[in-house]
Amino acid sequence: MISIHVQILLIILFWHSDCHIIPRIEECGLSCSQGIHCKSKPSSGIFNSFCHDAPASLSSVILKSMKISTVMKCVQGSPCSLHLNIKGTLSLDENIRGLEICTLSLDTQQSQCINVRFAGKKSKMLNGKKVQIQTNCFEVNVAQHIYVTMKTVPNYCEVKLRQEYYVEDCRNSDVGKYIPACLAGKFEFNVDRARKIILVNVSSSLRDQDYYVRLCHKWFTCEDAGAFSVIKGKESLKSVSLKYSQLLPCLCIEGWLAIPDARRTQLCPFKNDTKMLWDNIVYNPLTQTLAWEPACPVLVVVNLCRLMKSNNHCEDIQNTSKRSPEKQVKYSRVDTHPRLCMKFTTNQGAWVKCPFAQGEFPAWKMRTDAVEGKLRVFFTSQTKAQFSVLVCNRTQLASCESAGMHHSVSVGDSVSITMSWEMCESMICIQGWRTDVDYSVPLQICDINCAFLGRTYGDGNSAKAMTHRMKSVHSLH
């Protein structure tokens, strides 16, 4: 038989795990530990937006362990509101005058910033002394997607903390019970992926009022993703079926009472379903432009990369890194090679998409053959193109150092390369790439058959491969 004390403990654990209790406050504020006084004031974030190099004596880890949670501000006689509780640890340094903490709503692109300064004489601020800063004055909305940054004043490059945070939605017991945005109807839903339907059930708190429900894509506002449905207040069954095309992270269920100026409730249940975001890649063959348009606002780094045939690793192409959230990421004058790909990197992982892998656009080939003791390199392409050829020494799997002259060649022409036995017996490769585009995938032909050089063997017979034809392992469509 379980003792009374154990039963009470089990009840407490069950209560805390299922109810997701959000701490309450009456007033928001700022506090600093270690007896150090600090004060804050609103900031635009503009003057501290540009960073500069940190002094050599300044550690890059003076800022660490930022933690974010939600608190509920409830003052008697007023509705409750949600705030972010942000904690961070700073090692004091004579080069730092304070901190700037900012939040950016990825739903509305609105930002809030505060500037934290430490009171007292600098002589009392011992270098290396750790101070914990805590503030809970950033008001947020239900189910909001927030990006929080904490950086030093002055702003030193790479000395900052960044973190994404999702505010609880109306399914949380405290939020659903005390936040006004959730009181005008609560949602429960089931997804039928086979039929691409979301079945939405609305709570009975609607009384006799009609209620509107729709699907929308949340950007600055919630944009229509289909027609809205009406639930009649007198109906006993308060549910509707909403058809969707894709389960995107910004796909939300929105509901509101059929009364003037009604507050709208939003539930965005697919926040982590990012897989479909990377499919919307478009290539324009007339302008040779490769573009990706995000279907939802997302923090992502986009790169062009070269897919390695040996291990399927996609090696980043230099100077192609671009950050979103932008409405479009675009690259001009792009080579349509099957192994030129786009890489998307978020804090949840990395995804590689190769838009030319299916051969939908004409690509080029590089081939070699041997004629009269010389190696000949030529290119074929269905479109007019210019190429460059280089004899190089392969030092790594994807690295090739120059070991000869550059040669320029057009489609239909060829270039002859004179090679010695010393070159041929080393790790020599022939590398070729397009020069009439800004982003190209270099291809390599290695393991060259040296018989065409006519070397005499021990039996006195010379190699009879003067016209031996070698095919490129990289002749892909």
Tab-separated table of C-alpha atoms in Angstrom:
chain	number	residue	atom	x	y	z
A	1	MET	CA	0.000	0.000	0.000
A	2	ILE	CA	1.373	3.426	-0.954
A	3	SER	CA	1.846	5.837	1.937
A	4	ILE	CA	-0.058	9.111	2.155
A	5	HIS	CA	3.163	11.123	1.615
A	6	VAL	CA	4.004	9.231	-1.577
A	7	GLN	CA	0.451	9.667	-2.857
A	8	ILE	CA	0.636	13.430	-2.278
A	9	LEU	CA	4.001	13.569	-4.082
A	10	LEU	CA	2.615	11.666	-7.075
A	11	ILE	CA	-0.368	14.019	-7.268
A	12	ILE	CA	1.948	17.060	-7.238
A	13	LEU	CA	4.155	15.607	-9.986
A	14	PHE	CA	1.117	14.741	-12.107
A	15	TRP	CA	-0.354	18.202	-11.619
A	16	HIS	CA	2.838	19.987	-12.671
A	17	SER	CA	3.530	17.764	-15.693
A	18	ASP	CA	0.040	17.958	-17.204
A	19	CYS	CA	-1.024	21.494	-16.361
A	20	HIS	CA	2.139	23.287	-17.613
A	21	ILE	CA	1.929	25.912	-14.898
A	22	ILE	CA	3.142	29.361	-16.011
A	23	PRO	CA	4.528	31.534	-13.163
A	24	ARG	CA	2.614	34.743	-12.434
A	25	ILE	CA	3.915	38.215	-11.683
A	26	GLU	CA	2.219	41.452	-10.679
A	27	GLU	CA	4.874	43.806	-12.030
A	28	CYS	CA	7.661	43.278	-14.521
A	29	GLY	CA	11.196	44.461	-13.856
A	30	LEU	CA	14.959	44.030	-14.137
A	31	SER	CA	17.340	42.477	-11.612
A	32	CYS	CA	21.068	41.742	-11.388
A	33	SER	CA	22.765	39.320	-9.004
A	34	GLN	CA	25.986	39.662	-6.961
A	35	GLY	CA	24.775	42.899	-5.370
A	36	ILE	CA	25.343	44.866	-8.570
A	37	HIS	CA	22.749	47.518	-9.322
A	38	CYS	CA	21.477	47.795	-12.860
A	39	LYS	CA	18.867	49.810	-14.674
A	40	SER	CA	17.283	49.632	-18.104
A	41	LYS	CA	15.721	51.939	-20.661
A	42	PRO	CA	13.992	51.298	-24.002
A	43	SER	CA	16.262	51.207	-27.026
A	44	SER	CA	15.642	51.338	-30.766
A	45	GLY	CA	18.440	48.830	-31.387
A	46	ILE	CA	19.730	50.947	-34.280
A	47	PHE	CA	22.765	52.575	-32.655
A	48	ASN	CA	24.095	49.231	-31.401
A	49	SER	CA	23.296	47.262	-34.551
A	50	PHE	CA	26.757	47.511	-36.153
A	51	CYS	CA	29.496	45.464	-34.526
A	52	HIS	CA	33.261	45.914	-34.452
A	53	ASP	CA	36.199	43.711	-33.531
A	54	ALA	CA	36.592	42.892	-29.857
A	55	PRO	CA	39.829	43.688	-28.003
A	56	ALA	CA	42.280	40.794	-27.898
A	57	SER	CA	41.904	40.586	-24.127
A	58	LEU	CA	38.121	40.109	-24.317
A	59	SER	CA	36.875	36.518	-24.147
A	60	SER	CA	34.247	35.447	-26.695
A	61	VAL	CA	32.383	33.511	-23.973
A	62	ILE	CA	31.723	36.369	-21.564
A	63	LEU	CA	28.035	35.981	-22.458
A	64	LYS	CA	26.567	32.546	-21.868
A	65	SER	CA	23.590	30.452	-20.784
A	66	MET	CA	20.676	32.590	-21.958
A	67	LYS	CA	17.411	31.006	-20.824
A	68	ILE	CA	13.895	32.012	-21.897
A	69	SER	CA	10.549	31.164	-20.345
A	70	THR	CA	7.016	32.571	-20.238
A	71	VAL	CA	5.483	34.409	-17.283
A	72	MET	CA	1.960	35.712	-16.878
A	73	LYS	CA	1.351	39.215	-15.568
A	74	CYS	CA	-1.948	39.329	-13.679
A	75	VAL	CA	-3.018	42.552	-11.957
A	76	GLN	CA	-6.335	42.630	-10.160
A	77	GLY	CA	-8.993	44.341	-12.251
A	78	SER	CA	-7.128	43.870	-15.554
A	79	PRO	CA	-6.815	40.957	-17.988
A	80	CYS	CA	-3.706	38.811	-17.707
A	81	SER	CA	-0.925	39.209	-20.279
A	82	LEU	CA	2.086	37.119	-21.330
A	83	HIS	CA	5.702	38.242	-20.985
A	84	LEU	CA	9.085	36.741	-21.754
A	85	ASN	CA	11.337	35.985	-18.791
A	86	ILE	CA	14.924	36.266	-20.089
A	87	LYS	CA	17.973	35.297	-18.033
A	88	GLY	CA	21.592	35.618	-19.062
A	89	THR	CA	25.004	35.411	-17.417
A	90	LEU	CA	27.723	37.994	-18.078
A	91	SER	CA	31.369	38.002	-16.989
A	92	LEU	CA	32.145	41.665	-16.272
A	93	ASP	CA	34.940	43.312	-18.218
A	94	GLU	CA	36.330	46.842	-18.335
A	95	ASN	CA	35.619	46.941	-22.104
A	96	ILE	CA	31.849	46.491	-21.586
A	97	ARG	CA	29.466	49.242	-20.515
A	98	GLY	CA	26.266	47.203	-20.578
A	99	LEU	CA	23.974	44.843	-22.480
A	100	GLU	CA	21.294	45.178	-25.120
A	101	ILE	CA	18.471	42.619	-25.158
A	102	CYS	CA	16.132	42.530	-28.164
A	103	THR	CA	13.172	40.447	-29.266
A	104	LEU	CA	11.986	40.120	-32.875
A	105	SER	CA	8.571	38.694	-33.699
A	106	LEU	CA	8.902	36.505	-36.779
A	107	ASP	CA	5.128	36.782	-37.228
A	108	THR	CA	4.959	40.604	-37.445
A	109	GLN	CA	8.674	41.584	-37.824
A	110	GLN	CA	8.221	43.979	-34.875
A	111	SER	CA	11.128	44.322	-32.466
A	112	GLN	CA	11.551	45.463	-28.857
A	113	CYS	CA	14.898	46.345	-27.246
A	114	ILE	CA	16.131	47.433	-23.834
A	115	ASN	CA	19.547	48.775	-22.891
A	116	VAL	CA	20.882	47.495	-19.529
A	117	ARG	CA	23.519	49.556	-17.718
A	118	PHE	CA	25.345	48.741	-14.502
A	119	ALA	CA	25.358	51.412	-11.797
A	120	GLY	CA	28.402	52.195	-9.675
A	121	LYS	CA	32.058	52.940	-10.317
A	122	LYS	CA	33.948	50.863	-12.825
A	123	SER	CA	36.656	50.145	-10.241
A	124	LYS	CA	34.128	48.029	-8.386
A	125	MET	CA	33.429	45.912	-11.438
A	126	LEU	CA	36.040	43.221	-11.171
A	127	ASN	CA	37.055	41.556	-14.404
A	128	GLY	CA	35.622	38.050	-14.647
A	129	LYS	CA	32.957	38.544	-11.984
A	130	LYS	CA	29.821	36.714	-13.134
A	131	VAL	CA	26.517	38.556	-12.942
A	132	GLN	CA	23.104	37.117	-13.801
A	133	ILE	CA	20.723	39.533	-15.505
A	134	GLN	CA	16.987	38.850	-15.520
A	135	THR	CA	14.170	40.811	-17.134
A	136	ASN	CA	10.511	39.981	-17.757
A	137	CYS	CA	9.195	43.180	-19.366
A	138	PHE	CA	8.855	42.003	-22.983
A	139	GLU	CA	5.132	41.517	-23.633
A	140	VAL	CA	4.266	38.813	-26.170
A	141	ASN	CA	1.181	37.260	-27.728
A	142	VAL	CA	-0.218	33.752	-27.642
A	143	ALA	CA	1.624	31.260	-29.922
A	144	GLN	CA	4.115	33.908	-31.040
A	145	HIS	CA	7.399	32.892	-32.700
A	146	ILE	CA	10.157	35.032	-31.122
A	147	TYR	CA	13.862	35.540	-31.908
A	148	VAL	CA	15.844	36.819	-28.897
A	149	THR	CA	19.335	38.357	-29.035
A	150	MET	CA	21.616	39.491	-26.236
A	151	LYS	CA	24.744	41.487	-27.119
A	152	THR	CA	27.260	43.716	-25.421
A	153	VAL	CA	27.427	47.523	-25.380
A	154	PRO	CA	29.517	48.391	-27.316
A	155	ASN	CA	28.560	45.649	-29.781
A	156	TYR	CA	31.525	43.314	-30.305
A	157	CYS	CA	31.272	40.909	-33.250
A	158	GLU	CA	30.674	37.257	-32.311
A	159	VAL	CA	30.140	38.181	-28.646
A	160	LYS	CA	26.392	37.643	-28.572
A	161	LEU	CA	23.695	35.092	-27.834
A	162	ARG	CA	20.773	34.161	-30.089
A	163	GLN	CA	17.788	31.923	-29.452
A	164	GLU	CA	14.390	31.122	-30.962
A	165	TYR	CA	11.374	30.727	-28.699
A	166	TYR	CA	7.751	29.705	-29.173
A	167	VAL	CA	5.216	31.209	-26.783
A	168	GLU	CA	2.615	28.774	-25.464
A	169	ASP	CA	-0.689	28.615	-27.342
A	170	CYS	CA	-4.268	28.203	-26.140
A	171	ARG	CA	-3.778	24.480	-25.480
A	172	ASN	CA	-1.766	25.401	-22.389
A	173	SER	CA	-4.087	25.228	-19.382
A	174	ASP	CA	-3.057	28.624	-17.926
A	175	VAL	CA	-3.003	30.439	-21.273
A	176	GLY	CA	-6.352	28.999	-22.300
A	177	LYS	CA	-7.939	29.940	-18.977
A	178	TYR	CA	-6.598	33.439	-18.306
A	179	ILE	CA	-5.512	35.084	-21.581
A	180	PRO	CA	-8.360	36.978	-23.325
A	181	ALA	CA	-7.278	35.880	-26.820
A	182	CYS	CA	-8.141	32.286	-25.906
A	183	LEU	CA	-11.452	32.911	-24.196
A	184	ALA	CA	-13.476	33.331	-27.387
A	185	GLY	CA	-13.277	29.626	-28.238
A	186	LYS	CA	-10.721	26.858	-27.816
A	187	PHE	CA	-9.625	24.493	-30.549
A	188	GLU	CA	-9.034	20.798	-30.713
A	189	PHE	CA	-8.026	19.293	-34.031
A	190	ASN	CA	-7.199	16.064	-35.835
A	191	VAL	CA	-5.261	15.788	-39.106
A	192	ASP	CA	-6.302	13.376	-41.845
A	193	ARG	CA	-3.112	13.348	-43.930
A	194	ALA	CA	-4.521	10.953	-46.523
A	195	ARG	CA	-7.386	13.310	-47.414
A	196	LYS	CA	-5.465	16.503	-46.473
A	197	ILE	CA	-8.187	17.597	-44.065
A	198	ILE	CA	-7.984	19.167	-40.592
A	199	LEU	CA	-11.022	18.438	-38.427
A	200	VAL	CA	-11.458	21.343	-35.973
A	201	ASN	CA	-13.612	21.091	-32.849
A	202	VAL	CA	-14.479	24.321	-31.029
A	203	SER	CA	-15.354	24.391	-27.324
A	204	SER	CA	-18.903	25.041	-26.126
A	205	SER	CA	-17.974	28.448	-24.679
A	206	LEU	CA	-19.469	30.035	-27.798
A	207	ARG	CA	-22.959	30.056	-26.290
A	208	ASP	CA	-25.431	31.120	-29.010
A	209	GLN	CA	-23.029	33.134	-31.138
A	210	ASP	CA	-22.018	32.043	-34.639
A	211	TYR	CA	-18.311	31.355	-35.016
A	212	TYR	CA	-15.962	31.639	-38.020
A	213	VAL	CA	-13.044	29.241	-38.563
A	214	ARG	CA	-10.438	29.299	-41.339
A	215	LEU	CA	-6.917	28.188	-42.241
A	216	CYS	CA	-4.316	30.897	-42.889
A	217	HIS	CA	-0.600	31.338	-43.506
A	218	LYS	CA	0.954	33.566	-40.881
A	219	TRP	CA	3.325	36.277	-42.105
A	220	PHE	CA	2.898	39.870	-40.931
A	221	THR	CA	-0.794	39.031	-40.839
A	222	CYS	CA	-2.584	35.751	-41.310
A	223	GLU	CA	-3.151	35.371	-45.071
A	224	ASP	CA	-6.057	33.295	-46.372
A	225	ALA	CA	-5.305	29.653	-47.140
A	226	GLY	CA	-8.890	28.763	-48.074
A	227	ALA	CA	-12.477	29.820	-47.486
A	228	PHE	CA	-13.710	30.236	-43.906
A	229	SER	CA	-16.429	28.046	-42.417
A	230	VAL	CA	-19.273	29.051	-40.118
A	231	ILE	CA	-20.296	27.166	-36.992
A	232	LYS	CA	-23.834	28.097	-36.023
A	233	GLY	CA	-24.204	28.983	-32.371
A	234	LYS	CA	-27.366	26.895	-31.998
A	235	GLU	CA	-25.781	23.766	-33.466
A	236	SER	CA	-24.880	21.077	-30.974
A	237	LEU	CA	-21.992	19.754	-33.090
A	238	LYS	CA	-19.403	22.534	-33.177
A	239	SER	CA	-16.880	21.174	-35.660
A	240	VAL	CA	-15.753	21.829	-39.243
A	241	SER	CA	-13.456	20.183	-41.780
A	242	LEU	CA	-10.835	22.443	-43.381
A	243	LYS	CA	-8.898	21.331	-46.473
A	244	TYR	CA	-5.191	22.176	-46.762
A	245	SER	CA	-2.624	21.786	-49.550
A	246	GLN	CA	0.603	21.546	-47.495
A	247	LEU	CA	1.370	21.142	-43.786
A	248	LEU	CA	3.604	24.188	-43.372
A	249	PRO	CA	5.031	25.570	-40.112
A	250	CYS	CA	3.067	28.810	-40.586
A	251	LEU	CA	-0.253	27.069	-41.297
A	252	CYS	CA	-2.609	28.243	-38.553
A	253	ILE	CA	-6.193	27.692	-37.487
A	254	GLU	CA	-7.934	31.002	-36.820
A	255	GLY	CA	-11.345	31.504	-35.228
A	256	TRP	CA	-13.459	34.470	-34.179
A	257	LEU	CA	-16.974	35.275	-33.025
A	258	ALA	CA	-19.399	36.710	-35.565
A	259	ILE	CA	-19.556	40.069	-33.810
A	260	PRO	CA	-17.944	43.459	-34.675
A	261	ASP	CA	-14.264	43.870	-33.681
A	262	ALA	CA	-14.098	40.309	-32.364
A	263	ARG	CA	-10.689	39.166	-31.104
A	264	ARG	CA	-9.259	36.372	-33.232
A	265	THR	CA	-7.757	33.225	-31.768
A	266	GLN	CA	-4.921	31.529	-33.618
A	267	LEU	CA	-3.432	28.078	-33.203
A	268	CYS	CA	-0.348	27.157	-35.278
A	269	PRO	CA	0.179	23.449	-34.572
A	270	PHE	CA	2.700	22.549	-37.299
A	271	LYS	CA	5.632	24.750	-36.255
A	272	ASN	CA	8.211	21.981	-36.639
A	273	ASP	CA	6.986	20.658	-40.017
A	274	THR	CA	9.691	22.450	-42.032
A	275	LYS	CA	10.318	19.701	-44.614
A	276	MET	CA	7.989	21.208	-47.240
A	277	LEU	CA	9.661	24.642	-47.035
A	278	TRP	CA	12.643	23.638	-49.164
A	279	ASP	CA	10.730	22.451	-52.241
A	280	ASN	CA	9.789	25.824	-53.710
A	281	ILE	CA	12.881	26.229	-55.936
A	282	VAL	CA	12.400	27.835	-59.365
A	283	TYR	CA	14.876	28.126	-62.254
A	284	ASN	CA	14.380	30.575	-65.133
A	285	PRO	CA	16.377	29.345	-68.175
A	286	LEU	CA	16.052	32.699	-69.973
A	287	THR	CA	17.778	34.679	-67.206
A	288	GLN	CA	19.730	31.692	-65.782
A	289	THR	CA	18.344	32.655	-62.361
A	290	LEU	CA	17.857	30.163	-59.530
A	291	ALA	CA	15.472	31.331	-56.797
A	292	TRP	CA	13.873	29.977	-53.624
A	293	GLU	CA	10.747	31.540	-52.167
A	294	PRO	CA	9.916	30.549	-48.576
A	295	ALA	CA	6.293	29.607	-48.058
A	296	CYS	CA	6.656	30.713	-44.417
A	297	PRO	CA	8.909	33.107	-42.480
A	298	VAL	CA	11.900	31.081	-41.329
A	299	LEU	CA	15.395	31.772	-39.993
A	300	VAL	CA	17.639	29.912	-42.415
A	301	VAL	CA	21.059	30.195	-44.047
A	302	VAL	CA	21.021	29.303	-47.770
A	303	ASN	CA	24.127	28.201	-49.678
A	304	LEU	CA	24.901	26.857	-53.103
A	305	CYS	CA	26.922	23.667	-52.806
A	306	ARG	CA	28.638	21.008	-54.902
A	307	LEU	CA	27.415	17.449	-54.317
A	308	MET	CA	30.355	15.069	-54.030
A	309	LYS	CA	29.823	11.808	-55.903
A	310	SER	CA	32.036	9.793	-53.555
A	311	ASN	CA	30.223	10.416	-50.253
A	312	ASN	CA	27.103	12.500	-51.082
A	313	HIS	CA	28.494	15.376	-48.996
A	314	CYS	CA	27.547	18.789	-50.383
A	315	GLU	CA	30.531	21.139	-50.239
A	316	ASP	CA	29.621	24.830	-49.891
A	317	ILE	CA	30.517	27.089	-52.824
A	318	GLN	CA	32.312	30.174	-51.551
A	319	ASN	CA	30.541	33.537	-51.316
A	320	THR	CA	27.036	32.094	-51.811
A	321	SER	CA	25.788	32.290	-48.220
A	322	LYS	CA	22.525	34.231	-47.796
A	323	ARG	CA	20.329	34.663	-44.748
A	324	SER	CA	16.556	34.650	-44.662
A	325	PRO	CA	13.817	35.656	-43.632
A	326	GLU	CA	13.611	37.320	-47.003
A	327	LYS	CA	10.709	36.910	-49.387
A	328	GLN	CA	13.119	35.471	-51.952
A	329	VAL	CA	16.690	34.166	-52.144
A	330	LYS	CA	18.061	34.529	-55.670
A	331	TYR	CA	21.249	33.559	-57.535
A	332	SER	CA	21.908	34.911	-61.026
A	333	ARG	CA	23.862	33.196	-63.852
A	334	VAL	CA	23.776	29.679	-62.397
A	335	ASP	CA	25.243	26.550	-64.014
A	336	THR	CA	22.514	23.915	-64.523
A	337	HIS	CA	24.704	20.991	-63.542
A	338	PRO	CA	23.085	18.000	-61.750
A	339	ARG	CA	25.465	18.338	-58.822
A	340	LEU	CA	24.913	22.043	-58.208
A	341	CYS	CA	22.525	22.128	-55.228
A	342	MET	CA	20.994	24.419	-52.615
A	343	LYS	CA	21.630	23.802	-48.920
A	344	PHE	CA	19.263	25.074	-46.213
A	345	THR	CA	20.576	25.235	-42.643
A	346	THR	CA	18.473	25.990	-39.525
A	347	ASN	CA	18.913	25.225	-35.843
A	348	GLN	CA	16.967	22.004	-36.503
A	349	GLY	CA	19.371	20.645	-39.119
A	350	ALA	CA	20.383	20.936	-42.784
A	351	TRP	CA	18.587	19.973	-46.006
A	352	VAL	CA	20.064	19.681	-49.515
A	353	LYS	CA	17.973	20.064	-52.674
A	354	CYS	CA	19.442	19.496	-56.156
A	355	PRO	CA	17.055	21.131	-58.659
A	356	PHE	CA	18.916	19.900	-61.778
A	357	ALA	CA	19.424	16.277	-60.661
A	358	GLN	CA	16.548	14.947	-62.791
A	359	GLY	CA	18.019	16.258	-66.029
A	360	GLU	CA	15.182	18.683	-66.719
A	361	PHE	CA	17.656	21.287	-68.014
A	362	PRO	CA	20.537	20.699	-70.464
A	363	ALA	CA	23.916	20.230	-68.775
A	364	TRP	CA	27.423	19.941	-70.159
A	365	LYS	CA	29.976	17.155	-70.418
A	366	MET	CA	33.756	17.106	-70.290
A	367	ARG	CA	35.631	14.329	-72.103
A	368	THR	CA	39.235	13.464	-72.900
A	369	ASP	CA	41.037	11.420	-75.502
A	370	ALA	CA	44.650	10.977	-76.595
A	371	VAL	CA	46.022	11.922	-80.017
A	372	GLU	CA	49.705	11.843	-81.086
A	373	GLY	CA	51.071	11.674	-77.565
A	374	LYS	CA	48.973	14.536	-76.248
A	375	LEU	CA	45.902	14.610	-74.045
A	376	ARG	CA	42.957	16.381	-75.644
A	377	VAL	CA	40.095	17.880	-73.620
A	378	PHE	CA	36.800	18.957	-75.156
A	379	PHE	CA	33.301	19.882	-73.988
A	380	THR	CA	29.816	19.215	-75.283
A	381	SER	CA	26.758	21.239	-74.340
A	382	GLN	CA	23.271	21.841	-75.731
A	383	THR	CA	23.682	25.553	-75.012
A	384	LYS	CA	26.431	27.983	-75.970
A	385	ALA	CA	29.019	28.067	-73.179
A	386	GLN	CA	32.630	28.949	-72.350
A	387	PHE	CA	34.925	26.765	-70.238
A	388	SER	CA	38.289	26.793	-68.541
A	389	VAL	CA	40.654	23.799	-68.227
A	390	LEU	CA	43.393	23.334	-65.647
A	391	VAL	CA	45.930	20.591	-64.961
A	392	CYS	CA	45.994	20.234	-61.197
A	393	ASN	CA	47.432	18.102	-58.424
A	394	ARG	CA	44.734	16.508	-56.296
A	395	THR	CA	45.687	17.027	-52.629
A	396	GLN	CA	42.338	16.105	-51.071
A	397	LEU	CA	39.060	14.555	-52.170
A	398	ALA	CA	37.611	17.906	-53.260
A	399	SER	CA	40.765	20.018	-53.586
A	400	CYS	CA	42.942	20.414	-56.667
A	401	GLU	CA	46.031	22.676	-56.687
A	402	SER	CA	47.228	24.183	-59.953
A	403	ALA	CA	50.032	22.245	-61.659
A	404	GLY	CA	49.925	23.860	-65.088
A	405	MET	CA	48.466	26.559	-67.288
A	406	HIS	CA	44.846	27.622	-67.610
A	407	HIS	CA	43.298	26.958	-71.031
A	408	SER	CA	40.108	28.533	-72.333
A	409	VAL	CA	37.855	26.579	-74.666
A	410	SER	CA	34.391	26.924	-76.214
A	411	VAL	CA	31.765	24.282	-76.923
A	412	GLY	CA	32.784	22.260	-79.975
A	413	ASP	CA	36.478	23.182	-79.682
A	414	SER	CA	39.220	21.288	-77.875
A	415	VAL	CA	42.502	22.017	-76.111
A	416	SER	CA	45.616	19.814	-76.208
A	417	ILE	CA	47.724	19.329	-73.106
A	418	THR	CA	51.313	18.094	-73.156
A	419	MET	CA	52.041	15.790	-70.216
A	420	SER	CA	55.259	14.129	-69.019
A	421	TRP	CA	55.567	10.719	-67.371
A	422	GLU	CA	56.378	12.437	-64.061
A	423	MET	CA	53.127	14.344	-64.203
A	424	CYS	CA	51.100	11.361	-65.308
A	425	GLU	CA	52.343	9.084	-62.532
A	426	SER	CA	51.476	11.612	-59.802
A	427	MET	CA	47.988	12.543	-58.558
A	428	ILE	CA	47.289	14.628	-61.644
A	429	CYS	CA	43.719	15.555	-62.609
A	430	ILE	CA	42.143	17.554	-65.385
A	431	GLN	CA	39.680	20.098	-64.007
A	432	GLY	CA	37.087	21.954	-66.039
A	433	TRP	CA	34.368	24.488	-65.272
A	434	ARG	CA	32.097	27.007	-66.963
A	435	THR	CA	33.368	30.579	-67.060
A	436	ASP	CA	30.313	32.290	-68.576
A	437	VAL	CA	28.254	31.924	-65.369
A	438	ASP	CA	28.754	33.204	-61.815
A	439	TYR	CA	28.158	29.869	-60.044
A	440	SER	CA	29.593	26.712	-61.610
A	441	VAL	CA	30.476	23.188	-60.443
A	442	PRO	CA	34.082	22.237	-61.342
A	443	LEU	CA	34.479	18.680	-62.663
A	444	GLN	CA	37.616	16.551	-62.467
A	445	ILE	CA	38.991	13.641	-64.511
A	446	CYS	CA	41.594	11.722	-62.553
A	447	ASP	CA	43.162	8.234	-62.859
A	448	ILE	CA	44.468	9.118	-66.303
A	449	ASN	CA	45.681	6.179	-68.417
A	450	CYS	CA	49.258	7.107	-69.316
A	451	ALA	CA	49.646	4.529	-72.124
A	452	PHE	CA	49.173	7.226	-74.754
A	453	LEU	CA	52.600	8.645	-73.867
A	454	GLY	CA	54.226	5.601	-75.592
A	455	ARG	CA	56.516	4.404	-72.798
A	456	THR	CA	58.724	1.390	-73.641
A	457	TYR	CA	58.358	-1.617	-71.317
A	458	GLY	CA	60.907	-4.326	-70.368
A	459	ASP	CA	60.099	-6.602	-73.342
A	460	GLY	CA	61.002	-3.848	-75.768
A	461	ASN	CA	57.416	-3.234	-76.913
A	462	SER	CA	56.028	0.239	-76.681
A	463	ALA	CA	52.500	0.934	-75.455
A	464	LYS	CA	50.006	0.772	-78.313
A	465	ALA	CA	47.409	3.123	-76.973
A	466	MET	CA	48.142	6.286	-78.897
A	467	THR	CA	44.491	6.740	-79.687
A	468	HIS	CA	43.110	5.245	-76.486
A	469	ARG	CA	39.870	7.008	-75.654
A	470	MET	CA	39.125	7.907	-72.017
A	471	LYS	CA	35.618	8.700	-70.842
A	472	SER	CA	34.955	11.172	-68.076
A	473	VAL	CA	33.466	9.789	-64.873
A	474	HIS	CA	31.679	13.151	-64.601
A	475	SER	CA	29.803	13.139	-67.913
A	476	LEU	CA	26.399	13.668	-66.326
A	477	HIS	CA	23.234	14.984	-67.954
